[in-house]
Short mmCIF file of C-alpha atoms in Angstrom, two decimals:
data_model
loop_
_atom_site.label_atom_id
_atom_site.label_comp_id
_atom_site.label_asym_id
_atom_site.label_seq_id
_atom_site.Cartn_x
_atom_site.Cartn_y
_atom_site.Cartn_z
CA UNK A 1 10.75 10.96 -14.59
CA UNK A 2 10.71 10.83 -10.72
CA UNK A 3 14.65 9.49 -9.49
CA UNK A 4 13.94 6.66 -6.86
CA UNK A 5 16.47 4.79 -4.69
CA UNK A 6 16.02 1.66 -2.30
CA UNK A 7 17.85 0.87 0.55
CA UNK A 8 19.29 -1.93 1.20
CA UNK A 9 20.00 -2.47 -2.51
CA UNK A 10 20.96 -6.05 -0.96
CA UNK A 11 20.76 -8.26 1.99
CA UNK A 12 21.19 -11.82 3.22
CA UNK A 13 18.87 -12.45 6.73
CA UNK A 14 18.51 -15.20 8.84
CA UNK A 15 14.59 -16.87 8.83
CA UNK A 16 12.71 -15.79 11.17
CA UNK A 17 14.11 -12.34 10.96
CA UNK A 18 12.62 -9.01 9.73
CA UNK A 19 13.64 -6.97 7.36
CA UNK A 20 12.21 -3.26 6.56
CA UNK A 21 13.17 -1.50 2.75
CA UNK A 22 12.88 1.89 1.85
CA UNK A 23 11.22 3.63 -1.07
CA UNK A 24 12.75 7.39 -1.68
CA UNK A 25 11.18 9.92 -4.25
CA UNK A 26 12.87 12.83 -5.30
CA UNK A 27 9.64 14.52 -5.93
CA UNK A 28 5.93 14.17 -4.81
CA UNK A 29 4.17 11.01 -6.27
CA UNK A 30 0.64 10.04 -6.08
CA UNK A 31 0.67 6.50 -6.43
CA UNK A 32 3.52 3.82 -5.20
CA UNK A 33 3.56 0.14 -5.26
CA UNK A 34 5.44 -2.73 -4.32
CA UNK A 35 6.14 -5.37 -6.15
CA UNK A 36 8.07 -9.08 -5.53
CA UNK A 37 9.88 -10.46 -8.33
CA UNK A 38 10.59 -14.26 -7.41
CA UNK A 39 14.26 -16.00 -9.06
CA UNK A 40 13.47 -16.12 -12.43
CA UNK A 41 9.82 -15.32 -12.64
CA UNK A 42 8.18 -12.41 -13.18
CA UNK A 43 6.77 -9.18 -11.24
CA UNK A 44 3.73 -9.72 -8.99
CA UNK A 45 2.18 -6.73 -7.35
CA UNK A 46 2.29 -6.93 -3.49
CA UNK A 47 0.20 -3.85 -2.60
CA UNK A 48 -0.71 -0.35 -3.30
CA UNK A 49 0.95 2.02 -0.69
CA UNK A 50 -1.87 4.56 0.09
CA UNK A 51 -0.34 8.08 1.65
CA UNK A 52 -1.83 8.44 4.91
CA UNK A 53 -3.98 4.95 5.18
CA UNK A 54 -3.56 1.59 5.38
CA UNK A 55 -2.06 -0.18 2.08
CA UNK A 56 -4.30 -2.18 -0.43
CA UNK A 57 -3.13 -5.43 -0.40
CA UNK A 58 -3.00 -8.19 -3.22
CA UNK A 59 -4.84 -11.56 -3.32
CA UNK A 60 -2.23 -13.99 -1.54
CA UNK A 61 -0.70 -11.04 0.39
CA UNK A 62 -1.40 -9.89 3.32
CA UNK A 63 -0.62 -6.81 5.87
CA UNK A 64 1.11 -9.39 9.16
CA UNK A 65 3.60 -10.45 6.35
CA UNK A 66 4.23 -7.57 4.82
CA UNK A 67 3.73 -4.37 6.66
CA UNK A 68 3.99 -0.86 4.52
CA UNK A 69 4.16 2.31 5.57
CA UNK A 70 3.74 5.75 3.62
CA UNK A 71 3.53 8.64 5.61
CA UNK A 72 4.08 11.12 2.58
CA UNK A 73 3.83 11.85 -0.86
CA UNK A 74 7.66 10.90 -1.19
CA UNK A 75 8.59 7.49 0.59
CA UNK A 76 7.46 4.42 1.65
CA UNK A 77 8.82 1.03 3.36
CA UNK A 78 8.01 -2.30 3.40
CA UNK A 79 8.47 -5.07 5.79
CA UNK A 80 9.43 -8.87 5.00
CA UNK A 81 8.28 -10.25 8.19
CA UNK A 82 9.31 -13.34 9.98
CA UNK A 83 11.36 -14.36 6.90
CA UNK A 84 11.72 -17.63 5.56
CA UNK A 85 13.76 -18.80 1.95
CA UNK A 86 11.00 -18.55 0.11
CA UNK A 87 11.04 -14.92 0.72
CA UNK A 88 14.22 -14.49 -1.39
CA UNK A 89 13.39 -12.22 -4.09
CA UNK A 90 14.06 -8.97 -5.66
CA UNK A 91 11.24 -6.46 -3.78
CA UNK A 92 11.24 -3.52 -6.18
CA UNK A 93 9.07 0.11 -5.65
CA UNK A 94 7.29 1.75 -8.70
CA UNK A 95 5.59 4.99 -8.16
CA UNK A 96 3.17 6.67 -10.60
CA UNK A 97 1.74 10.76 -10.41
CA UNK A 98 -1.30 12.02 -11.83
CA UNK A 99 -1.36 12.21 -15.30
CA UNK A 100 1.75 10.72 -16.59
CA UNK A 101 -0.22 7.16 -16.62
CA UNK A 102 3.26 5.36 -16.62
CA UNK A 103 5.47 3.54 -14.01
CA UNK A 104 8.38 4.12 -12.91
CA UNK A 105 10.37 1.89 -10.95
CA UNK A 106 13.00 2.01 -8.23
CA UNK A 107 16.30 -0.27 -8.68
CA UNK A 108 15.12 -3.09 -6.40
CA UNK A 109 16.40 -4.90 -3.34
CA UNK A 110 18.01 -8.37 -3.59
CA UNK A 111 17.20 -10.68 -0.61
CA UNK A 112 18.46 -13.61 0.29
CA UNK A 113 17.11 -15.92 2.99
CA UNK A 114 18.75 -18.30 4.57
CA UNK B 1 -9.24 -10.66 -15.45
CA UNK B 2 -6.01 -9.35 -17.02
CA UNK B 3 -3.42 -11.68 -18.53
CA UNK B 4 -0.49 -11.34 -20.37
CA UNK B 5 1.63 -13.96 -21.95
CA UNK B 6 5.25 -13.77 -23.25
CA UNK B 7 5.24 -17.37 -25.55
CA UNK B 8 9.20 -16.93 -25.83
CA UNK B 9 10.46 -17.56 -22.58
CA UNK B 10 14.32 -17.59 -24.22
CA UNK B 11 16.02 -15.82 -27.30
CA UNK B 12 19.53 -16.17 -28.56
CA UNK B 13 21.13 -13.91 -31.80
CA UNK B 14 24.33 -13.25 -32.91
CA UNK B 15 24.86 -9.13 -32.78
CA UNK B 16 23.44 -7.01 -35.79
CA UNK B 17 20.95 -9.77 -36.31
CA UNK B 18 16.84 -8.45 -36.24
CA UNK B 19 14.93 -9.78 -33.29
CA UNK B 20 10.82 -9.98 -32.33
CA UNK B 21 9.65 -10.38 -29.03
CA UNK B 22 5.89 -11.28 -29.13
CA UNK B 23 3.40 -10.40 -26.52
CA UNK B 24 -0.10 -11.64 -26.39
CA UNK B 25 -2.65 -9.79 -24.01
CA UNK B 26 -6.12 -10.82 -22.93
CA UNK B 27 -8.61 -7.96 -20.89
CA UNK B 28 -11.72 -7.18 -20.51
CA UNK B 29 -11.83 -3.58 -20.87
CA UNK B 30 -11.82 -1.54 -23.47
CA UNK B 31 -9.57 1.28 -22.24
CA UNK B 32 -6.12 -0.05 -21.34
CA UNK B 33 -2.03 0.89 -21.42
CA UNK B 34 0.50 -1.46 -23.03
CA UNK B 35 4.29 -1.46 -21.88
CA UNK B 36 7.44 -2.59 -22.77
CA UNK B 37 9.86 -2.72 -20.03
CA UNK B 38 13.52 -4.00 -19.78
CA UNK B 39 15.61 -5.34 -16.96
CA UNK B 40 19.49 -5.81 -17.75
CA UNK B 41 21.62 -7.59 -15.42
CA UNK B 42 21.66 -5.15 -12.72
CA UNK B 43 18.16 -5.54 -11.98
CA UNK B 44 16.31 -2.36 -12.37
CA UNK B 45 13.64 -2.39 -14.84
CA UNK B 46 13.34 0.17 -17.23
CA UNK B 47 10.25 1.64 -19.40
CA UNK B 48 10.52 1.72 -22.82
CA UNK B 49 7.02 2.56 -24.09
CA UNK B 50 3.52 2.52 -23.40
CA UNK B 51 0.89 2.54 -26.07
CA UNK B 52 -2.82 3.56 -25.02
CA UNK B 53 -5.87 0.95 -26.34
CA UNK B 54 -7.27 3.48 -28.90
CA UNK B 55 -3.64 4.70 -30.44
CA UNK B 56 -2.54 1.91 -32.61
CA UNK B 57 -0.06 3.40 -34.79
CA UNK B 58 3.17 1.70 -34.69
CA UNK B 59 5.94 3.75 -33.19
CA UNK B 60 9.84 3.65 -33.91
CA UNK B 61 12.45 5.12 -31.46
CA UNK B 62 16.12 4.28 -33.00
CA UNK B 63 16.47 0.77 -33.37
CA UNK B 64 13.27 0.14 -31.55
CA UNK B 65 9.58 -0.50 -33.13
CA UNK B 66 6.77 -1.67 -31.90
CA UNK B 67 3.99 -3.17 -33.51
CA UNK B 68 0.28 -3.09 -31.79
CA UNK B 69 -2.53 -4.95 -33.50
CA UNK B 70 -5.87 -4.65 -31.74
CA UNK B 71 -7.32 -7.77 -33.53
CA UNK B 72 -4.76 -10.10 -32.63
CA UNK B 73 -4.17 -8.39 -29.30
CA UNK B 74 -0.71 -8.04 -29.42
CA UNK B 75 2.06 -5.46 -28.63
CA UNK B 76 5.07 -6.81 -30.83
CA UNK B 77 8.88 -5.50 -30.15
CA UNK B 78 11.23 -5.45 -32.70
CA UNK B 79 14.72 -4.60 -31.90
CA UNK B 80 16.85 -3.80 -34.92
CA UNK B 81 20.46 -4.21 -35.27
CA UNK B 82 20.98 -5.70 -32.29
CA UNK B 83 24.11 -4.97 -29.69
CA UNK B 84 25.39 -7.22 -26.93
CA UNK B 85 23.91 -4.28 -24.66
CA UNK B 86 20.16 -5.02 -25.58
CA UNK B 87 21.07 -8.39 -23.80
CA UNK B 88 18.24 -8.40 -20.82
CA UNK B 89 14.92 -9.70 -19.76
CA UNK B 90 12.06 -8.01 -21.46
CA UNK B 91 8.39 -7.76 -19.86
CA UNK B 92 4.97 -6.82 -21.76
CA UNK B 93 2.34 -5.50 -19.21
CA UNK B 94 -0.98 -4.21 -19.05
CA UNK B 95 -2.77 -2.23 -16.88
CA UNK B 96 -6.35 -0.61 -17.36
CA UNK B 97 -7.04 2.33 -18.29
CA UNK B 98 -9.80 4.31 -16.13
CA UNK B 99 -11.16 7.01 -17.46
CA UNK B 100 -8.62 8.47 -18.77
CA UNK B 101 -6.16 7.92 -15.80
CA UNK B 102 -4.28 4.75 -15.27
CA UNK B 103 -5.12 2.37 -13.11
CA UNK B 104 -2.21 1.64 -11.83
CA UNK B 105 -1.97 -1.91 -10.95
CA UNK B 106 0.03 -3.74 -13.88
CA UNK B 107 0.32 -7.13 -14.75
CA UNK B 108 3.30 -8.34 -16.11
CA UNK B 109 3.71 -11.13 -19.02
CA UNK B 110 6.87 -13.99 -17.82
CA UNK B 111 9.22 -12.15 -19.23
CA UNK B 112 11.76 -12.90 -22.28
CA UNK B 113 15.26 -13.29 -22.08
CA UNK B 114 17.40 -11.96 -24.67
CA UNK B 115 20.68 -12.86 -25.12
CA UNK B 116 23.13 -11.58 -28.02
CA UNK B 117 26.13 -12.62 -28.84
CA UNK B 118 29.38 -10.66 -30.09
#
């Protein structure tokens, strides 16, 4: 499987503040995603990076909040915009490529609003 | 719509004891993937398996087993034997299955914590 890193792995922001994560690939991917995983609750699927177009966004998420970028087959960010504390979560990356129909995900980023 | 529910939100066993997370899935479709994925302490979730809708022949891997019943619609884990290192949060998701080709978007069950004990 595809190696993935995040940066930050961690941060602690001030509200109101933005803060942009990165997605790396070691290899060409077709599909990414981001994902928010809330203190103690589960995973819930932000949006679908699309290489090249604008990102498919969930119900309850939208693109002024969270901004995404993917400009190739091998990274993507995503922006926490004009944070507040409910923001704190775990925001982790997942990509998928043809054919292996499983995903893989990256090792998250902790954030912490204060 | 997809759901996915995880009934044991909390499980404690003393090492070397048997333990069975249950996972109860409701779609749909009739082509979908099942996965088991864990998520230690550190964070990072891992995959552990995925099943596909039409193979449901259980499947071992070490001290892991998984049981998938169509019928009931559940994708059972069993660990075996457990070790203080299988101590982590387990999620069941779904995702459906197009064609062929995964669809990609998965939904995720609450999530079990296991916890065992030296």
């Amino acid at each position: 499987s595809a190696v993935i890193s995040q940066k930050p792995s961690r941060d602690i922001c001030q509200r109101g503040t933005s803060l942009t994560i990165q997605c790396q690939v070691d290899s060409q991917v077709t599909m990414m995603f981001w994902y928010r995983q809330q203190p103690g609750q589960s995973l819930t699927l932000i949006a679908t990076a699309n290489q090249g177009s604008e990102a498919t966004y969930e119900s309850g998420f939208v693109i002024d909040k969270f901004p995404i970028s993917r400009p190739n087959l091998t990274f993507s960010t995503l922006t926490v915009s004009n944070m507040s504390p409910e923001d704190s979560s775990i925001y982790l990356c997942s990509v998928e490529d043809t054919g292996q129909e499983t995903q893989y995900f990256g090792p998250g980023t902790r954030l912490l609003v204060l | 719509a997809q759901k996915v529910t995880q009934a044991q939100t909390e499980i404690s066993v003393v090492e070397k004891e048997d333990v069975t997370l249950d996972c109860v899935y409701e779609t749909r479709d009739t082509t979908y993937y099942l996965f088991w994925y864990k998520q230690p302490p550190s964070g990072e979730l891992v995959f552990l398996i995925r099943r596909n809708s039409f193979d449901e022949q259980n499947e071992i891997s070490g001290r892991y087993s998984w049981n998938f019943q169509k019928s009931t619609s559940s994708f059972n884990f069993t660990i075996t034997a457990s070790q203080v290192v299988d101590s982590a949060v387990y999620f069941c998701a779904l995702t459906y299955n197009a064609g062929g080709t995964s669809y990609g978007k998965l939904t995720f069950g609450q999530g079990t914590i296991l916890t065992v004990h030296p």
